[in-house]
Amino acid sequence: MKDTFLTIARTAEGYYTEKRSKFYAFAHHVTSAEEVRELQIAYRKKYYDARHICYAYRLGPEGETFRANDDGEPSSTAGKPILGTLLSAELTDTVIFVIRYYGGVNLGTGGLIVAYREAAQDALNNATVEQRQVEEQYTYTFAYPQMNAVMKVVKDMQPRIVSQDLQNTCSITLSIRSSLMPQLKQRLESISFA
């Protein structure tokens, strides 16, 4: 499994028009299907007069969770082309919504596929893509006299400290890049209780 993935840094917008139909695209960084639902509700409220609000998303470091929604358009003419842009850009933890205002002329299935793909692609063209690390968390429990040895490992390996409880029996929760986790565990667990 890779321990890095690509996503977008902030919301980006795109636009495409074909035969007076207007397609507004919005790409967002998301980390859960619940965030996607909240955005969908917000877009339905804001663009209440739009004919279709289609979307696709990919979640997880490997893009293992995904969904495409045609919102009343002919099957696979909206959500799939949007999802295709995410796949070809190798993006995950990203959702793209495309809002369509009907222009009075039917585009046909081929025209719809092109329009939704182009609108989604325009949003990605305006997005800032960034590489992020897949991290794992580890909680280590130790006796107070081992504090200096534990903190030396933390200083050397630079994990992010998620939480710590420093009483007689101490515990510290650390988050670090997945590929470094075995080394972090081994170093912490080898601290002797002499």
PDB file of C-alpha atoms in Angstrom:
ATOM      1  CA  MET A   1       0.000   0.000   0.000  1.00  0.00           C
ATOM      2  CA  LYS A   2       1.264   3.467  -0.852  1.00  0.00           C
ATOM      3  CA  ASP A   3       1.584   5.862   2.055  1.00  0.00           C
ATOM      4  CA  THR A   4       0.906   9.003   0.045  1.00  0.00           C
ATOM      5  CA  PHE A   5      -2.088  10.112  -1.999  1.00  0.00           C
ATOM      6  CA  LEU A   6      -3.221  13.089  -4.073  1.00  0.00           C
ATOM      7  CA  THR A   7      -6.137  15.354  -3.169  1.00  0.00           C
ATOM      8  CA  ILE A   8      -7.121  18.974  -3.670  1.00  0.00           C
ATOM      9  CA  ALA A   9      -6.157  21.659  -1.196  1.00  0.00           C
ATOM     10  CA  ARG A  10      -9.258  23.863  -1.402  1.00  0.00           C
ATOM     11  CA  THR A  11     -12.543  24.301  -3.255  1.00  0.00           C
ATOM     12  CA  ALA A  12     -12.196  24.908  -6.992  1.00  0.00           C
ATOM     13  CA  GLU A  13     -14.793  25.872  -9.595  1.00  0.00           C
ATOM     14  CA  GLY A  14     -15.308  25.069 -13.254  1.00  0.00           C
ATOM     15  CA  TYR A  15     -17.804  25.890 -15.995  1.00  0.00           C
ATOM     16  CA  TYR A  16     -18.924  24.480 -19.326  1.00  0.00           C
ATOM     17  CA  THR A  17     -21.733  25.442 -21.684  1.00  0.00           C
ATOM     18  CA  GLU A  18     -23.260  23.525 -24.582  1.00  0.00           C
ATOM     19  CA  LYS A  19     -26.387  24.439 -26.588  1.00  0.00           C
ATOM     20  CA  ARG A  20     -27.476  26.968 -23.937  1.00  0.00           C
ATOM     21  CA  SER A  21     -27.218  24.370 -21.132  1.00  0.00           C
ATOM     22  CA  LYS A  22     -24.914  25.592 -18.368  1.00  0.00           C
ATOM     23  CA  PHE A  23     -22.798  23.263 -16.252  1.00  0.00           C
ATOM     24  CA  TYR A  24     -21.272  24.667 -13.045  1.00  0.00           C
ATOM     25  CA  ALA A  25     -18.691  22.417 -11.374  1.00  0.00           C
ATOM     26  CA  PHE A  26     -17.404  22.558  -7.796  1.00  0.00           C
ATOM     27  CA  ALA A  27     -14.571  20.365  -6.496  1.00  0.00           C
ATOM     28  CA  HIS A  28     -14.101  19.965  -2.733  1.00  0.00           C
ATOM     29  CA  HIS A  29     -11.682  18.162  -0.421  1.00  0.00           C
ATOM     30  CA  VAL A  30     -13.740  15.759   1.741  1.00  0.00           C
ATOM     31  CA  THR A  31     -12.927  12.926   4.122  1.00  0.00           C
ATOM     32  CA  SER A  32     -16.313  11.217   4.579  1.00  0.00           C
ATOM     33  CA  ALA A  33     -19.570  10.397   2.821  1.00  0.00           C
ATOM     34  CA  GLU A  34     -21.307  12.499   5.490  1.00  0.00           C
ATOM     35  CA  GLU A  35     -19.406  15.601   4.301  1.00  0.00           C
ATOM     36  CA  VAL A  36     -20.557  14.812   0.751  1.00  0.00           C
ATOM     37  CA  ARG A  37     -24.191  14.600   1.934  1.00  0.00           C
ATOM     38  CA  GLU A  38     -23.890  17.953   3.721  1.00  0.00           C
ATOM     39  CA  LEU A  39     -22.490  19.573   0.574  1.00  0.00           C
ATOM     40  CA  GLN A  40     -25.240  17.987  -1.525  1.00  0.00           C
ATOM     41  CA  ILE A  41     -27.915  19.446   0.782  1.00  0.00           C
ATOM     42  CA  ALA A  42     -26.234  22.872   0.602  1.00  0.00           C
ATOM     43  CA  TYR A  43     -26.081  22.781  -3.211  1.00  0.00           C
ATOM     44  CA  ARG A  44     -29.720  21.657  -3.466  1.00  0.00           C
ATOM     45  CA  LYS A  45     -30.690  24.625  -1.296  1.00  0.00           C
ATOM     46  CA  LYS A  46     -28.500  27.149  -3.136  1.00  0.00           C
ATOM     47  CA  TYR A  47     -29.330  25.908  -6.667  1.00  0.00           C
ATOM     48  CA  TYR A  48     -32.955  24.947  -6.006  1.00  0.00           C
ATOM     49  CA  ASP A  49     -33.920  25.926  -9.570  1.00  0.00           C
ATOM     50  CA  ALA A  50     -31.282  23.725 -11.274  1.00  0.00           C
ATOM     51  CA  ARG A  51     -32.464  20.754 -13.326  1.00  0.00           C
ATOM     52  CA  HIS A  52     -29.771  18.310 -12.113  1.00  0.00           C
ATOM     53  CA  ILE A  53     -27.125  18.252  -9.371  1.00  0.00           C
ATOM     54  CA  CYS A  54     -24.839  15.333 -10.246  1.00  0.00           C
ATOM     55  CA  TYR A  55     -21.681  14.306  -8.426  1.00  0.00           C
ATOM     56  CA  ALA A  56     -18.964  11.731  -7.910  1.00  0.00           C
ATOM     57  CA  TYR A  57     -16.457  11.187  -5.134  1.00  0.00           C
ATOM     58  CA  ARG A  58     -13.537   9.012  -4.091  1.00  0.00           C
ATOM     59  CA  LEU A  59     -12.487   8.516  -0.469  1.00  0.00           C
ATOM     60  CA  GLY A  60      -9.620   6.775   1.289  1.00  0.00           C
ATOM     61  CA  PRO A  61      -5.893   6.633   0.514  1.00  0.00           C
ATOM     62  CA  GLU A  62      -6.444   4.115  -2.302  1.00  0.00           C
ATOM     63  CA  GLY A  63      -9.753   5.645  -3.451  1.00  0.00           C
ATOM     64  CA  GLU A  64     -11.415   2.458  -2.241  1.00  0.00           C
ATOM     65  CA  THR A  65     -14.735   4.164  -1.437  1.00  0.00           C
ATOM     66  CA  PHE A  66     -16.401   5.838  -4.398  1.00  0.00           C
ATOM     67  CA  ARG A  67     -19.803   6.786  -5.758  1.00  0.00           C
ATOM     68  CA  ALA A  68     -21.246   8.379  -8.876  1.00  0.00           C
ATOM     69  CA  ASN A  69     -24.746   9.929  -8.995  1.00  0.00           C
ATOM     70  CA  ASP A  70     -26.610  10.883 -12.202  1.00  0.00           C
ATOM     71  CA  ASP A  71     -29.469  12.707 -10.409  1.00  0.00           C
ATOM     72  CA  GLY A  72     -32.074  11.959 -13.066  1.00  0.00           C
ATOM     73  CA  GLU A  73     -29.833  12.217 -16.125  1.00  0.00           C
ATOM     74  CA  PRO A  74     -29.740   9.117 -18.362  1.00  0.00           C
ATOM     75  CA  SER A  75     -27.767   6.306 -16.699  1.00  0.00           C
ATOM     76  CA  SER A  76     -23.975   6.778 -16.682  1.00  0.00           C
ATOM     77  CA  THR A  77     -24.055  10.131 -18.537  1.00  0.00           C
ATOM     78  CA  ALA A  78     -23.167  12.360 -15.567  1.00  0.00           C
ATOM     79  CA  GLY A  79     -21.752  10.626 -12.481  1.00  0.00           C
ATOM     80  CA  LYS A  80     -19.473   8.238 -14.389  1.00  0.00           C
ATOM     81  CA  PRO A  81     -17.766  10.956 -16.483  1.00  0.00           C
ATOM     82  CA  ILE A  82     -17.244  13.017 -13.307  1.00  0.00           C
ATOM     83  CA  LEU A  83     -15.776   9.968 -11.538  1.00  0.00           C
ATOM     84  CA  GLY A  84     -13.596   9.360 -14.587  1.00  0.00           C
ATOM     85  CA  THR A  85     -11.962  12.776 -14.180  1.00  0.00           C
ATOM     86  CA  LEU A  86     -11.118  11.924 -10.553  1.00  0.00           C
ATOM     87  CA  LEU A  87      -9.662   8.574 -11.606  1.00  0.00           C
ATOM     88  CA  SER A  88      -7.562   9.996 -14.442  1.00  0.00           C
ATOM     89  CA  ALA A  89      -6.199  12.708 -12.115  1.00  0.00           C
ATOM     90  CA  GLU A  90      -5.528   9.998  -9.464  1.00  0.00           C
ATOM     91  CA  LEU A  91      -7.326  12.119  -6.853  1.00  0.00           C
ATOM     92  CA  THR A  92      -8.998  10.825  -3.717  1.00  0.00           C
ATOM     93  CA  ASP A  93     -10.708  12.456  -0.717  1.00  0.00           C
ATOM     94  CA  THR A  94     -12.345  14.630  -3.372  1.00  0.00           C
ATOM     95  CA  VAL A  95     -15.923  15.236  -4.543  1.00  0.00           C
ATOM     96  CA  ILE A  96     -17.021  17.088  -7.667  1.00  0.00           C
ATOM     97  CA  PHE A  97     -20.559  18.427  -8.020  1.00  0.00           C
ATOM     98  CA  VAL A  98     -21.821  19.540 -11.430  1.00  0.00           C
ATOM     99  CA  ILE A  99     -24.992  21.621 -11.460  1.00  0.00           C
ATOM    100  CA  ARG A 100     -26.851  21.716 -14.770  1.00  0.00           C
ATOM    101  CA  TYR A 101     -29.242  24.382 -15.957  1.00  0.00           C
ATOM    102  CA  TYR A 102     -31.137  23.025 -18.966  1.00  0.00           C
ATOM    103  CA  GLY A 103     -30.911  25.228 -22.073  1.00  0.00           C
ATOM    104  CA  GLY A 104     -33.930  23.868 -23.937  1.00  0.00           C
ATOM    105  CA  VAL A 105     -32.012  21.653 -26.370  1.00  0.00           C
ATOM    106  CA  ASN A 106     -31.384  17.955 -25.677  1.00  0.00           C
ATOM    107  CA  LEU A 107     -27.676  17.092 -25.830  1.00  0.00           C
ATOM    108  CA  GLY A 108     -28.033  13.334 -26.267  1.00  0.00           C
ATOM    109  CA  THR A 109     -26.074  10.817 -24.209  1.00  0.00           C
ATOM    110  CA  GLY A 110     -22.759  11.566 -25.948  1.00  0.00           C
ATOM    111  CA  GLY A 111     -23.224  15.311 -25.468  1.00  0.00           C
ATOM    112  CA  LEU A 112     -24.067  14.873 -21.793  1.00  0.00           C
ATOM    113  CA  ILE A 113     -21.024  12.701 -21.173  1.00  0.00           C
ATOM    114  CA  VAL A 114     -18.747  15.300 -22.783  1.00  0.00           C
ATOM    115  CA  ALA A 115     -20.412  18.209 -20.958  1.00  0.00           C
ATOM    116  CA  TYR A 116     -20.191  16.661 -17.479  1.00  0.00           C
ATOM    117  CA  ARG A 117     -16.612  15.485 -18.078  1.00  0.00           C
ATOM    118  CA  GLU A 118     -15.505  18.901 -19.380  1.00  0.00           C
ATOM    119  CA  ALA A 119     -17.144  20.804 -16.506  1.00  0.00           C
ATOM    120  CA  ALA A 120     -15.520  18.490 -13.929  1.00  0.00           C
ATOM    121  CA  GLN A 121     -12.164  18.741 -15.700  1.00  0.00           C
ATOM    122  CA  ASP A 122     -12.375  22.556 -15.703  1.00  0.00           C
ATOM    123  CA  ALA A 123     -12.872  22.512 -11.918  1.00  0.00           C
ATOM    124  CA  LEU A 124      -9.817  20.252 -11.523  1.00  0.00           C
ATOM    125  CA  ASN A 125      -7.805  22.502 -13.854  1.00  0.00           C
ATOM    126  CA  ASN A 126      -8.498  25.330 -11.381  1.00  0.00           C
ATOM    127  CA  ALA A 127      -7.683  23.219  -8.309  1.00  0.00           C
ATOM    128  CA  THR A 128      -4.461  23.074  -6.328  1.00  0.00           C
ATOM    129  CA  VAL A 129      -3.438  19.425  -6.062  1.00  0.00           C
ATOM    130  CA  GLU A 130      -1.348  18.357  -3.083  1.00  0.00           C
ATOM    131  CA  GLN A 131       0.249  15.163  -1.921  1.00  0.00           C
ATOM    132  CA  ARG A 132      -0.692  13.971   1.569  1.00  0.00           C
ATOM    133  CA  GLN A 133       0.633  11.187   3.742  1.00  0.00           C
ATOM    134  CA  VAL A 134      -1.295   8.186   5.000  1.00  0.00           C
ATOM    135  CA  GLU A 135      -0.750   8.180   8.746  1.00  0.00           C
ATOM    136  CA  GLU A 136      -1.333   5.603  11.450  1.00  0.00           C
ATOM    137  CA  GLN A 137      -1.819   6.219  15.160  1.00  0.00           C
ATOM    138  CA  TYR A 138      -0.138   4.332  17.955  1.00  0.00           C
ATOM    139  CA  THR A 139      -0.654   4.648  21.714  1.00  0.00           C
ATOM    140  CA  TYR A 140       2.321   3.741  23.870  1.00  0.00           C
ATOM    141  CA  THR A 141       2.105   3.314  27.662  1.00  0.00           C
ATOM    142  CA  PHE A 142       5.228   3.643  29.799  1.00  0.00           C
ATOM    143  CA  ALA A 143       6.468   4.429  33.314  1.00  0.00           C
ATOM    144  CA  TYR A 144       7.360   8.029  34.127  1.00  0.00           C
ATOM    145  CA  PRO A 145      11.132   7.299  34.513  1.00  0.00           C
ATOM    146  CA  GLN A 146      11.237   6.319  30.795  1.00  0.00           C
ATOM    147  CA  MET A 147      10.012   9.793  29.748  1.00  0.00           C
ATOM    148  CA  ASN A 148      13.399  10.984  28.448  1.00  0.00           C
ATOM    149  CA  ALA A 149      13.919   7.863  26.327  1.00  0.00           C
ATOM    150  CA  VAL A 150      10.394   8.123  24.847  1.00  0.00           C
ATOM    151  CA  MET A 151      10.828  11.827  24.089  1.00  0.00           C
ATOM    152  CA  LYS A 152      14.168  11.121  22.383  1.00  0.00           C
ATOM    153  CA  VAL A 153      12.390   8.711  20.008  1.00  0.00           C
ATOM    154  CA  VAL A 154       9.700  11.360  19.406  1.00  0.00           C
ATOM    155  CA  LYS A 155      12.361  13.998  18.715  1.00  0.00           C
ATOM    156  CA  ASP A 156      14.291  11.687  16.356  1.00  0.00           C
ATOM    157  CA  MET A 157      11.336  10.375  14.335  1.00  0.00           C
ATOM    158  CA  GLN A 158       9.104  13.489  14.413  1.00  0.00           C
ATOM    159  CA  PRO A 159       5.656  11.852  14.756  1.00  0.00           C
ATOM    160  CA  ARG A 160       2.714  14.148  15.435  1.00  0.00           C
ATOM    161  CA  ILE A 161       1.641  14.000  19.102  1.00  0.00           C
ATOM    162  CA  VAL A 162      -2.125  13.417  19.110  1.00  0.00           C
ATOM    163  CA  SER A 163      -2.523  13.228  22.890  1.00  0.00           C
ATOM    164  CA  GLN A 164      -0.499  12.555  25.994  1.00  0.00           C
ATOM    165  CA  ASP A 165      -1.182  11.723  29.637  1.00  0.00           C
ATOM    166  CA  LEU A 166       1.899  12.187  31.791  1.00  0.00           C
ATOM    167  CA  GLN A 167       1.080  10.833  35.271  1.00  0.00           C
ATOM    168  CA  ASN A 168       2.830   8.009  37.182  1.00  0.00           C
ATOM    169  CA  THR A 169       1.848   5.706  34.342  1.00  0.00           C
ATOM    170  CA  CYS A 170       2.152   7.682  31.142  1.00  0.00           C
ATOM    171  CA  SER A 171       0.629   7.225  27.728  1.00  0.00           C
ATOM    172  CA  ILE A 172       1.234   9.030  24.487  1.00  0.00           C
ATOM    173  CA  THR A 173      -0.666   8.717  21.207  1.00  0.00           C
ATOM    174  CA  LEU A 174       1.427   9.408  18.139  1.00  0.00           C
ATOM    175  CA  SER A 175       0.567   9.677  14.458  1.00  0.00           C
ATOM    176  CA  ILE A 176       3.200   8.985  11.806  1.00  0.00           C
ATOM    177  CA  ARG A 177       3.501   8.097   8.130  1.00  0.00           C
ATOM    178  CA  SER A 178       2.443   4.451   7.641  1.00  0.00           C
ATOM    179  CA  SER A 179       5.797   3.320   6.267  1.00  0.00           C
ATOM    180  CA  LEU A 180       7.556   4.583   9.422  1.00  0.00           C
ATOM    181  CA  MET A 181       5.150   2.986  11.930  1.00  0.00           C
ATOM    182  CA  PRO A 182       7.025  -0.365  12.289  1.00  0.00           C
ATOM    183  CA  GLN A 183      10.244   1.511  13.085  1.00  0.00           C
ATOM    184  CA  LEU A 184       8.478   3.784  15.605  1.00  0.00           C
ATOM    185  CA  LYS A 185       6.859   0.805  17.384  1.00  0.00           C
ATOM    186  CA  GLN A 186      10.140  -1.118  17.462  1.00  0.00           C
ATOM    187  CA  ARG A 187      12.069   1.837  18.916  1.00  0.00           C
ATOM    188  CA  LEU A 188       9.442   2.573  21.577  1.00  0.00           C
ATOM    189  CA  GLU A 189       8.983  -1.068  22.560  1.00  0.00           C
ATOM    190  CA  SER A 190      12.736  -1.586  22.887  1.00  0.00           C
ATOM    191  CA  ILE A 191      13.038   1.065  25.615  1.00  0.00           C
ATOM    192  CA  SER A 192      14.245  -0.904  28.620  1.00  0.00           C
ATOM    193  CA  PHE A 193      12.559  -0.586  31.987  1.00  0.00           C
ATOM    194  CA  ALA A 194      15.825  -0.703  33.859  1.00  0.00           C
TER     195      ALA A 194
END
